[in-house]
Amino acid sequence: MFRTTTRQRVLALVLAVLGTTSLAACTTGPGQDGNRPRASAAPADPAARPDLRRFYGQKLSWRPCGDVQCASLTVPMDYARPGDGRTFVLPLARATTAVEGKRLGSLVLNPGGPGESGVKLVEDGVAEDLGRGVRERFDVVSFDPRGVGRSTPALTCLTGNRAEDEEAAVDEAPLLPRTDAERTAALAGARAQAAACRKASGPLLPHVGTQDAARDLDVLRAALGERRLTYVGWSYGTSLGTSYAEQFPRRVRAMVLDGAVDPSLDWRQRVLGQSAGFRDAVEEYAASCADVVGEGCPGASPEAIRALIDRLLERTRREPLPVDGSEDGLDAAGLVGALSLSMYTPEAQWEGLSEALRAADDGDGTRLAALAAGDEEAPDAGADAGAEEDGPDASDVPEDNSEAALIAVNCLDVPHPRDPRAYWDALAPAREAAGDYGTSGVTSELVCADWPAGTQRPHRVDAAGVPPVLVVGTTGDPATPYDEAVGLARQFPGGMLLSFDAPGHTGYGRDACVDRKVEAYLVSLTKVRPGTRCAS
C-alpha cells in the first residue's frame, strides 16, 4: 500500500469538517440537467492556436532535485487571453523509473485536494509504491496545479494584517447554529474568511478553477512529448480527470479515477451524501475497531465506543476540552472534525484516533485537537503543542497553502447560493440525514456565499469519444461516497467500475486486488468486467 502521503491526508477538509469536495450550485440535481458546463470547451487541437503555440511548444528542462527530477511549466493565467503576459509557473517532479525498451510513456498523477501538492507526492516516493509493471513502463510525473503549493503565483488567505487574519480565523460555527446570534456569528466568520482570501489573492481567484487546471494538464501532456495522456487521479483528482476527458476526450490513453466526485450533484446533495458517509464511517469505526486496532480500542465493545463518543460530544458542547498550548481548547466542532479526518485510512489512522479518544475521556483534548488540525500524527499527551498585481508575494504564502487552495477551487468551480437562508434551510435536512456531521457540513459551505461567481453548473459527463475510463469506488468511502463512483462510471461512455469492499477513502494503493486490476489497465489497457469487486 502507499505510505500515508499527502494523497491520504484529508487535506484540511476545510478544517470546518466536510463539504470540501462538495461544492456545486443549488439549482439542479442528478438527471435534471444534462447540459454541458457553460464555460466553452477548449478547441479540439488547442496547440494549433497561434496564441497558445508558445505554451504547447515548451521543452522541459529537467534537473536533479533530491532523489527525483524537477522542472517547471508555464501556462497562461487566462486561457481567453493567453497573450496578456500573465502566467502561472507550475513546478513538476518526475521519477524516472521506466526501463529502456519497455517504456510506454509518462504516468501523470494528481493526489487530490483540491490543494494537494503533486510535487510533494513524487518527492515522498510514491513511485516506489507503484507496482513493478507500472514502474518499468512509465516515468511517474506530477505537478502543483495553478495556485497550489510551489506554483507561482500561489494562493493564500493571509493578508499580512494580523487583525484581519485573526478575524478570518474565528472559531468554527456551532454544530447547529440555532439562534439569530449564532447564525450571525457564523456568517460573519465565513464572510471575514472570504474577504481575507479576496484581499490576499483576489487577482488569482477567477483563474484557479478545474477547467483551467485541466487545460494546464493538456499543456503538460504536450510538453512531456505524449500524444495521449495516461492519468491517475484520487479524490478531487477525479474532478480534474473528468474535466480533462470532457475537454480533450481523444487525447486520453488511460484514465483511473479513484474516489470519484459526481459532477451531476448539487451542493446540498453532496453535503448530505458526504456527511452521511462520515457518520457511517464513525459507526464502522466503533463496530470494527477491535478487528483493526485490537486491544488499543477506547472501549471493550462497539456500544462502549459509541457511548464514549456521545459522551464527549455532550461534554464539548458544554465546555471545550483543555488542549496543551491553546486557550480555546477543543469544542464539539473540533471533535467532529477529528473523528471525520480519521476516517480516510483506517489501517493507518484508527490506532491514533483510539489513543486520542482515551486521552479525551480522561480530560485531555490535545491529541484530538492535533487530529482536527489535519496533523498526520497526534502528539504525545502533554507535548507542547500584501498582494502584487497578479497575486501575493511568494514570501507571504505559507509553505502549505492547501486550505486556501481548497476553498478557492471549490468555491469557484460551482457557485453557491448568495442568500444565507439557503444554508439555514439546509440545516434541518442535514441533521436528519447525518446528525452533527450534516449540520457541520452545511456551515462549512458558508464561505462560498461571498465568493467570485464561477461558470460551471451541475451536469452529466459529456466526453464523447473518450476511451474506457476506469472508476474505482470504495464502498465505505466517507469523503467521496460509493454512489458517486457508480454514478460517474455510468456517465462515461464505456465507463468501468471497480468496487472495493472496505472502509476508508480511495482504493488504489491500499489493496493488492485493486492494485493488480488498476495496473493491468494502465499497462495493457485490460478492461475491468462489469460487477468486478475486490474485498479487503
C-alpha positions as a printed Julia matrix, in Angstrom:
536×3 Matrix{Float64}:
   0.0    0.0     0.0
   1.1    3.58   -0.48
   2.67   5.22    2.53
   0.49   7.84    4.18
   1.37  10.79    1.95
  -0.41  14.0     1.05
  -2.81  11.93   -1.02
  -4.11  10.19    2.1
  -4.3   13.21    4.35
  -7.65  14.8     4.34
  -6.17  17.98    3.2
  -7.82  20.14    5.76
 -11.28  19.05    4.67
 -11.72  22.76    5.03
 -10.9   22.13    8.68
 -14.5   23.08    9.12
 -15.15  19.41    8.54
 -16.97  18.13    5.5
 -18.23  19.75    2.38
 -14.8   20.01    0.85
 -15.03  18.21   -2.41
 -18.63  19.08   -2.48
 -19.27  22.39   -3.93
 -21.98  22.63   -6.55
 -24.79  25.06   -7.26
 -28.19  24.54   -5.74
 -30.11  24.8    -8.98
 -30.3   21.24  -10.26
 -29.85  17.64   -9.25
 -28.69  14.49  -10.95
 -30.54  13.8   -14.15
 -32.27  17.18  -14.07
 -29.78  19.0   -16.25
 -27.9   17.15  -18.93
 -26.31  20.33  -20.28
 -22.61  20.64  -20.63
 -20.7   23.11  -18.43
 -21.39  26.66  -19.53
 -17.73  27.52  -19.95
 -16.7   26.85  -23.51
 -14.57  23.76  -24.0
 -11.1   24.07  -25.45
 -10.73  23.58  -29.2
 -10.07  20.07  -30.47
  -6.43  20.98  -31.12
  -5.53  23.99  -28.96
  -1.87  23.55  -29.87
  -2.81  24.89  -33.31
  -4.0   28.21  -31.87
  -1.32  30.79  -32.56
  -1.78  32.42  -29.16
  -1.24  29.08  -27.36
   1.55  27.74  -29.54
   4.34  29.02  -27.3
   2.85  27.2   -24.32
   2.28  23.94  -26.18
   5.75  24.12  -27.72
   7.64  24.22  -24.42
  10.63  21.97  -23.9
  11.0   20.86  -20.3
  14.41  21.26  -18.71
  14.71  18.53  -16.09
  17.28  18.87  -13.31
  18.15  16.69  -10.31
  16.44  17.64   -7.05
  16.99  15.08   -4.34
  16.01  11.61   -5.45
  13.82  12.85   -8.32
  13.95  15.33  -11.16
  12.31  18.75  -11.28
  11.24  21.15  -13.99
   8.71  23.93  -14.48
   5.85  24.52  -16.89
   4.46  27.92  -17.87
   0.74  28.22  -18.59
  -1.47  31.24  -19.29
  -3.33  32.62  -16.32
  -6.36  33.3   -18.54
  -6.88  30.95  -21.49
  -9.24  33.5   -23.03
  -6.34  36.0   -23.13
  -3.18  33.88  -23.25
  -1.12  36.7   -24.73
  -1.68  39.24  -21.96
   1.57  38.3   -20.22
   0.03  36.88  -17.06
   1.05  33.31  -16.35
   1.31  30.59  -13.75
   4.6   28.72  -13.46
   3.85  25.19  -12.3
   6.53  23.07  -10.61
   6.9   19.49  -11.88
   8.51  16.42  -10.37
   9.45  13.19  -12.14
  10.69   9.8   -11.0
  12.41   8.2   -13.97
  11.55   4.58  -13.39
  10.81   3.27  -16.88
  13.1    0.59  -18.24
  14.69   1.17  -21.64
  12.93  -0.9   -24.24
   9.78  -1.25  -22.12
   8.81   2.39  -21.67
   5.27   3.35  -22.68
   5.46   6.98  -21.62
   4.68   9.16  -18.61
   2.1    8.39  -15.94
   0.68  11.64  -14.57
  -0.75  11.62  -11.03
  -2.9   14.05   -9.07
  -3.2   13.45   -5.29
  -6.46  15.35   -4.78
  -7.48  18.18   -2.53
  -8.03  20.44   -4.3
  -4.86  21.94   -2.93
  -2.55  18.98   -2.51
   0.96  19.12   -3.93
   1.75  16.63   -6.67
   5.42  17.56   -6.42
   5.47  16.52   -2.79
   3.71  13.27   -3.7
   6.58  12.35   -6.02
   9.24  13.65   -3.63
   7.72  11.49   -0.88
   8.39   8.41   -3.0
   5.02   7.47   -4.46
   6.77   5.8    -7.4
   8.3    3.24   -5.03
   4.81   2.18   -4.0
   3.56   1.55   -7.53
   3.66  -1.96   -8.93
   6.81  -3.09  -10.71
   4.98  -3.44  -14.01
   3.89   0.22  -13.88
   7.33   1.47  -12.83
   9.01  -0.4   -15.67
   6.65   1.02  -18.29
   6.19   4.6   -17.1
   8.08   7.51  -15.67
   5.99   8.92  -12.81
   5.15  12.63  -13.07
   3.09  15.06  -11.03
   2.75  18.8   -10.59
   1.41  21.5    -8.32
  -1.73  22.85  -10.02
  -2.19  26.56  -10.6
  -2.25  28.44   -7.32
  -1.25  25.36   -5.31
   1.91  24.65   -3.32
   5.0   25.97   -5.1
   3.06  27.32   -8.05
   3.99  30.92   -8.91
   1.92  32.82   -8.04
   0.27  30.81   -5.27
  -2.93  31.27   -3.33
  -3.09  32.47    0.23
  -5.78  33.8     2.53
  -3.27  35.53    4.82
  -3.37  39.29    4.27
  -0.35  40.16    6.39
  -2.63  42.23    8.61
  -2.7   40.48   11.97
  -6.11  41.83   12.99
  -7.71  40.84    9.68
  -6.15  37.39    9.7
  -7.26  36.77   13.29
 -10.81  37.86   12.39
 -10.79  35.45    9.45
  -9.61  32.65   11.73
 -12.51  32.89   14.17
 -13.74  29.79   15.95
 -15.82  27.37   13.94
 -19.58  27.77   14.0
 -21.56  25.63   16.43
 -22.52  22.23   15.08
 -26.07  23.52   14.77
 -26.4   27.32   14.87
 -29.97  27.76   16.1
 -30.3   31.33   17.34
 -30.06  34.53   15.32
 -26.92  35.41   17.25
 -25.23  32.09   16.45
 -26.13  32.34   12.79
 -24.99  35.96   12.58
 -21.65  34.99   14.11
 -21.24  32.01   11.8
 -22.0   34.12    8.74
 -19.68  36.91    9.89
 -16.83  34.45   10.35
 -17.35  32.98    6.88
 -17.53  36.44    5.31
 -14.35  37.52    7.09
 -12.55  34.48    5.74
 -13.79  35.13    2.19
 -12.79  38.79    2.45
  -9.3   37.86    3.6
  -8.9   35.48    0.66
 -10.09  38.16   -1.79
  -7.68  40.71   -0.33
  -4.7   38.36   -0.35
  -5.32  36.52   -3.63
  -8.05  38.47   -5.43
  -6.46  38.58   -8.93
  -5.93  34.81   -8.87
  -9.35  33.68   -7.68
 -11.16  33.72  -11.07
  -8.37  31.63  -12.62
  -7.87  28.6   -10.37
 -10.87  26.52  -11.42
 -10.72  22.91  -12.51
 -11.47  23.61  -16.17
  -8.36  25.77  -16.45
  -6.31  23.25  -14.46
  -7.4   20.58  -16.96
  -6.16  22.77  -19.8
  -2.85  23.03  -17.98
  -2.79  19.24  -17.85
  -3.01  19.14  -21.63
  -0.12  21.6   -21.94
   1.83  19.28  -19.64
   0.95  16.28  -21.8
   2.34  18.05  -24.84
   5.48  19.2   -23.01
   6.11  15.61  -21.91
   6.02  14.57  -25.55
   2.97  12.33  -25.07
   0.42  12.0   -27.85
  -2.17  10.81  -25.34
  -2.44  11.1   -21.56
  -2.12   8.26  -19.05
  -3.52   9.55  -15.74
  -4.44   8.56  -12.2
  -6.41  10.96  -10.03
  -7.53  10.4    -6.45
 -10.47  12.22   -4.83
 -10.54  15.76   -6.29
  -8.14  14.39   -8.9
 -11.19  12.63  -10.34
 -12.79  16.03  -10.97
  -9.64  17.16  -12.74
  -9.56  13.97  -14.8
 -13.26  14.23  -15.68
 -12.81  17.82  -16.85
  -9.83  16.78  -18.98
 -11.82  13.93  -20.53
 -14.67  16.32  -21.35
 -12.4   18.87  -22.98
  -9.87  16.52  -24.6
 -11.6   13.13  -24.94
  -9.44  11.93  -27.82
  -6.23  12.8   -26.02
  -6.83  10.18  -23.28
  -4.93   6.89  -23.43
  -5.91   5.54  -19.99
  -7.56   7.25  -17.03
  -8.12   5.96  -13.48
 -10.49   7.98  -11.29
 -10.34   6.75   -7.68
 -12.63   8.2    -5.02
 -15.0    9.69   -7.56
 -16.75  13.05   -7.49
 -20.02  13.0    -9.44
 -20.37  16.35  -11.28
 -24.16  15.99  -11.57
 -24.81  16.57   -7.84
 -25.74  19.95   -6.42
 -24.16  21.34   -3.28
 -26.87  20.16   -0.91
 -26.89  16.64   -2.31
 -23.15  16.35   -1.95
 -23.12  17.73    1.59
 -25.83  15.29    2.63
 -24.11  12.34    0.97
 -20.68  13.15    2.32
 -21.98  13.94    5.81
 -23.83  10.64    5.95
 -20.64   8.97    4.73
 -18.64  10.32    7.66
 -21.36   9.42   10.15
 -21.47   5.87    8.79
 -17.67   5.66    8.82
 -17.55   6.57   12.5
 -20.18   3.9    13.15
 -17.98   1.45   11.26
 -15.03   2.51   13.41
 -16.98   1.62   16.53
 -18.08  -1.7    15.05
 -14.71  -2.73   13.59
 -12.19  -1.11   15.92
 -11.32  -4.42   17.58
 -10.54  -6.0    14.21
  -8.27  -3.15   13.12
  -6.78  -1.83   16.36
  -7.11  -4.76   18.72
  -6.71  -4.1    22.43
  -5.97  -0.42   21.81
  -9.63   0.43   21.22
 -11.11   3.03   23.6
 -13.94   0.69   24.58
 -14.44  -3.01   25.12
 -17.38  -3.19   22.69
 -18.91  -1.19   19.85
 -21.58   0.03   22.26
 -18.91   1.27   24.67
 -17.1    3.17   21.91
 -20.33   4.78   20.7
 -21.18   5.76   24.28
 -17.74   7.33   24.69
 -18.13   9.4    21.52
 -21.62  10.53   22.55
 -20.31  11.41   26.0
 -17.52  13.52   24.53
 -19.9   15.3    22.17
 -22.16  16.31   25.03
 -19.17  17.34   27.14
 -17.6   19.5    24.44
 -20.91  21.17   23.67
 -20.97  22.43   27.25
 -17.29  23.3    27.59
 -14.2   22.76   25.41
 -11.69  20.15   26.48
  -8.3   21.5    27.58
  -5.62  21.45   24.89
  -1.95  21.99   25.65
  -0.74  25.29   24.2
  -4.25  26.52   23.38
  -6.51  28.94   25.19
  -9.56  27.83   23.22
  -9.45  24.08   23.76
 -11.38  21.51   21.72
 -15.09  22.16   21.19
 -17.75  19.9    19.67
 -17.0   21.08   16.13
 -13.34  20.21   16.66
 -14.31  16.77   17.94
 -16.43  16.07   14.87
 -13.52  17.29   12.76
 -11.08  14.93   14.47
 -13.41  11.98   14.03
 -14.07  12.76   10.37
 -10.44  13.36    9.48
  -9.54   9.98   10.97
 -11.81   8.02    8.65
  -9.7    8.23    5.5
  -7.26   5.37    6.08
  -8.45   3.12    8.92
  -5.36   0.93    8.86
  -3.15   4.0     9.37
  -5.37   6.28   11.47
  -7.67   4.34   13.77
  -4.99   3.46   16.29
  -4.08   7.13   16.75
  -7.74   8.08   16.98
  -8.29   5.43   19.65
  -5.42   6.81   21.74
  -6.77  10.35   21.31
 -10.29   9.33   22.4
  -8.96   7.62   25.52
  -6.98  10.73   26.42
 -10.04  12.91   25.81
 -12.14  10.73   28.07
  -9.55  11.45   30.75
  -9.97  15.17   30.14
  -7.13  15.95   27.7
  -8.14  17.13   24.21
  -4.58  17.7    22.91
  -4.38  14.62   20.7
  -7.86  15.14   19.23
  -7.05  18.79   18.52
  -3.99  17.69   16.55
  -6.13  15.3    14.5
  -8.71  18.03   13.9
  -5.92  20.27   12.57
  -5.02  17.65    9.97
  -1.8   16.53   11.64
  -0.84  13.07   10.4
   0.3   12.01   13.85
  -1.18  13.18   17.1
   1.42  14.49   19.59
   2.2   12.7    22.81
  -0.11  13.73   25.6
   1.33  16.72   27.42
   3.52  17.81   24.46
   3.78  21.49   23.56
   1.82  21.74   21.16
   0.45  42.22    0.8
  -0.64  41.3    -2.82
   1.1   42.1    -6.08
  -0.81  42.8    -9.27
  -1.06  39.12  -10.21
  -1.18  37.62   -6.74
   0.54  37.55   -3.37
   4.28  37.82   -2.93
   5.83  34.39   -2.52
   7.11  35.37    0.93
   3.51  35.88    2.09
   2.37  32.4     1.04
   2.59  29.7     3.72
   4.56  26.57    2.87
   1.3   24.59    2.95
  -1.45  26.62    1.3
  -3.77  23.64    0.8
  -6.61  25.13    2.85
  -6.67  28.36    0.84
  -6.45  26.43   -2.43
  -9.16  24.0    -1.37
 -11.6   26.79   -0.61
 -10.7   28.82   -3.69
 -11.07  25.98   -6.17
 -14.21  24.52   -4.66
 -16.0   27.84   -4.34
 -15.13  28.82   -7.9
 -15.93  25.5    -9.56
 -19.66  25.82   -8.93
 -21.21  28.92   -7.36
 -23.11  28.6    -4.09
 -26.26  30.42   -3.04
 -25.67  34.04   -2.07
 -28.61  34.16    0.32
 -27.65  32.71    3.74
 -31.22  31.46    4.17
 -30.39  28.66    1.72
 -27.85  27.34    4.22
 -30.15  27.71    7.21
 -32.88  25.89    5.27
 -30.45  23.04    4.64
 -29.63  22.53    8.34
 -32.73  20.53    9.29
 -32.49  18.05    6.39
 -28.77  17.69    7.04
 -29.33  16.99   10.72
 -31.98  14.42    9.9
 -29.74  12.73    7.32
 -26.44  12.78    9.21
 -26.77  14.37   12.64
 -23.86  16.54   13.77
 -21.86  15.61   10.69
 -24.6   17.0     8.45
 -25.02  20.36   10.15
 -21.26  20.82   10.35
 -21.06  20.09    6.63
 -23.62  22.79    5.85
 -21.95  25.51    7.93
 -18.59  24.77    6.3
 -20.11  25.83    2.96
 -20.91  29.37    4.14
 -17.57  30.78    2.99
 -18.63  30.23   -0.63
 -21.62  32.54   -0.33
 -19.32  35.56   -0.75
 -17.05  34.1    -3.43
 -16.48  35.24   -7.04
 -19.02  33.53   -9.28
 -17.87  30.63  -11.39
 -19.32  29.44  -14.68
 -19.89  25.7   -14.16
 -23.14  24.07  -13.13
 -24.04  20.53  -12.12
 -24.03  18.43  -15.26
 -23.69  14.91  -16.51
 -20.38  13.98  -18.1
 -20.13  14.79  -21.81
 -16.98  13.09  -23.12
 -17.94  11.53  -26.44
 -15.01   9.73  -28.0
 -13.09   9.08  -24.78
 -11.75   5.51  -24.43
 -12.97   3.38  -21.49
 -12.27   5.14  -18.19
 -11.75   3.1   -15.0
 -13.56   4.4   -11.9
 -12.61   2.92   -8.52
 -15.23   3.11   -5.77
 -14.69   2.12   -2.13
 -17.97   1.02   -0.57
 -17.22   2.62    2.8
 -15.64   5.8     1.44
 -16.73   8.71    3.67
 -15.41  11.64    1.62
 -16.49  10.52   -1.85
 -19.36   8.1    -1.23
 -19.53   4.92   -3.28
 -22.74   6.01   -5.02
 -20.79   8.8    -6.69
 -18.38   6.28   -8.21
 -21.33   4.28   -9.51
 -22.85   7.43  -11.0
 -19.64   8.65  -12.58
 -18.84   5.29  -14.19
 -22.32   5.22  -15.75
 -21.9    8.7   -17.2
 -18.71   7.88  -19.11
 -19.21   6.13  -22.45
 -17.79   2.66  -21.84
 -17.05   3.59  -18.23
 -15.83   0.75  -16.0
 -16.46   0.44  -12.25
 -14.09  -1.43   -9.92
 -15.68  -1.81   -6.46
 -13.53  -2.13   -3.34
 -15.47  -3.52   -0.37
 -13.78  -1.75    2.54
 -13.94   1.34    4.75
 -11.73   4.34    4.03
 -11.1    6.82    1.26
  -9.99   5.54   -2.19
  -8.74   2.08   -3.11
  -5.69   2.14   -5.37
  -2.63   1.75   -3.2
  -4.5    0.13   -0.3
  -5.33  -3.32   -1.63
  -3.43  -5.86   -3.73
  -6.51  -6.89   -5.73
  -7.34  -3.3    -6.64
  -3.71  -2.61   -7.48
  -3.47  -5.56   -9.88
  -6.56  -4.6   -11.84
  -5.69  -0.9   -11.99
  -2.15  -1.6   -13.12
  -3.21  -4.17  -15.74
  -5.43  -1.46  -17.18
  -2.7    1.2   -17.07
  -0.1   -1.01  -18.72
  -2.12  -3.18  -21.11
  -5.47  -1.36  -21.23
  -7.06  -4.53  -19.83
 -10.74  -3.86  -19.29
 -12.45  -4.47  -15.96
 -15.58  -6.54  -16.35
 -18.93  -5.26  -15.04
 -19.53  -6.27  -11.44
 -15.84  -6.73  -10.58
 -15.19  -6.4    -6.85
 -12.21  -6.59   -4.53
 -12.52  -7.2    -0.78
 -10.15  -6.0     1.92
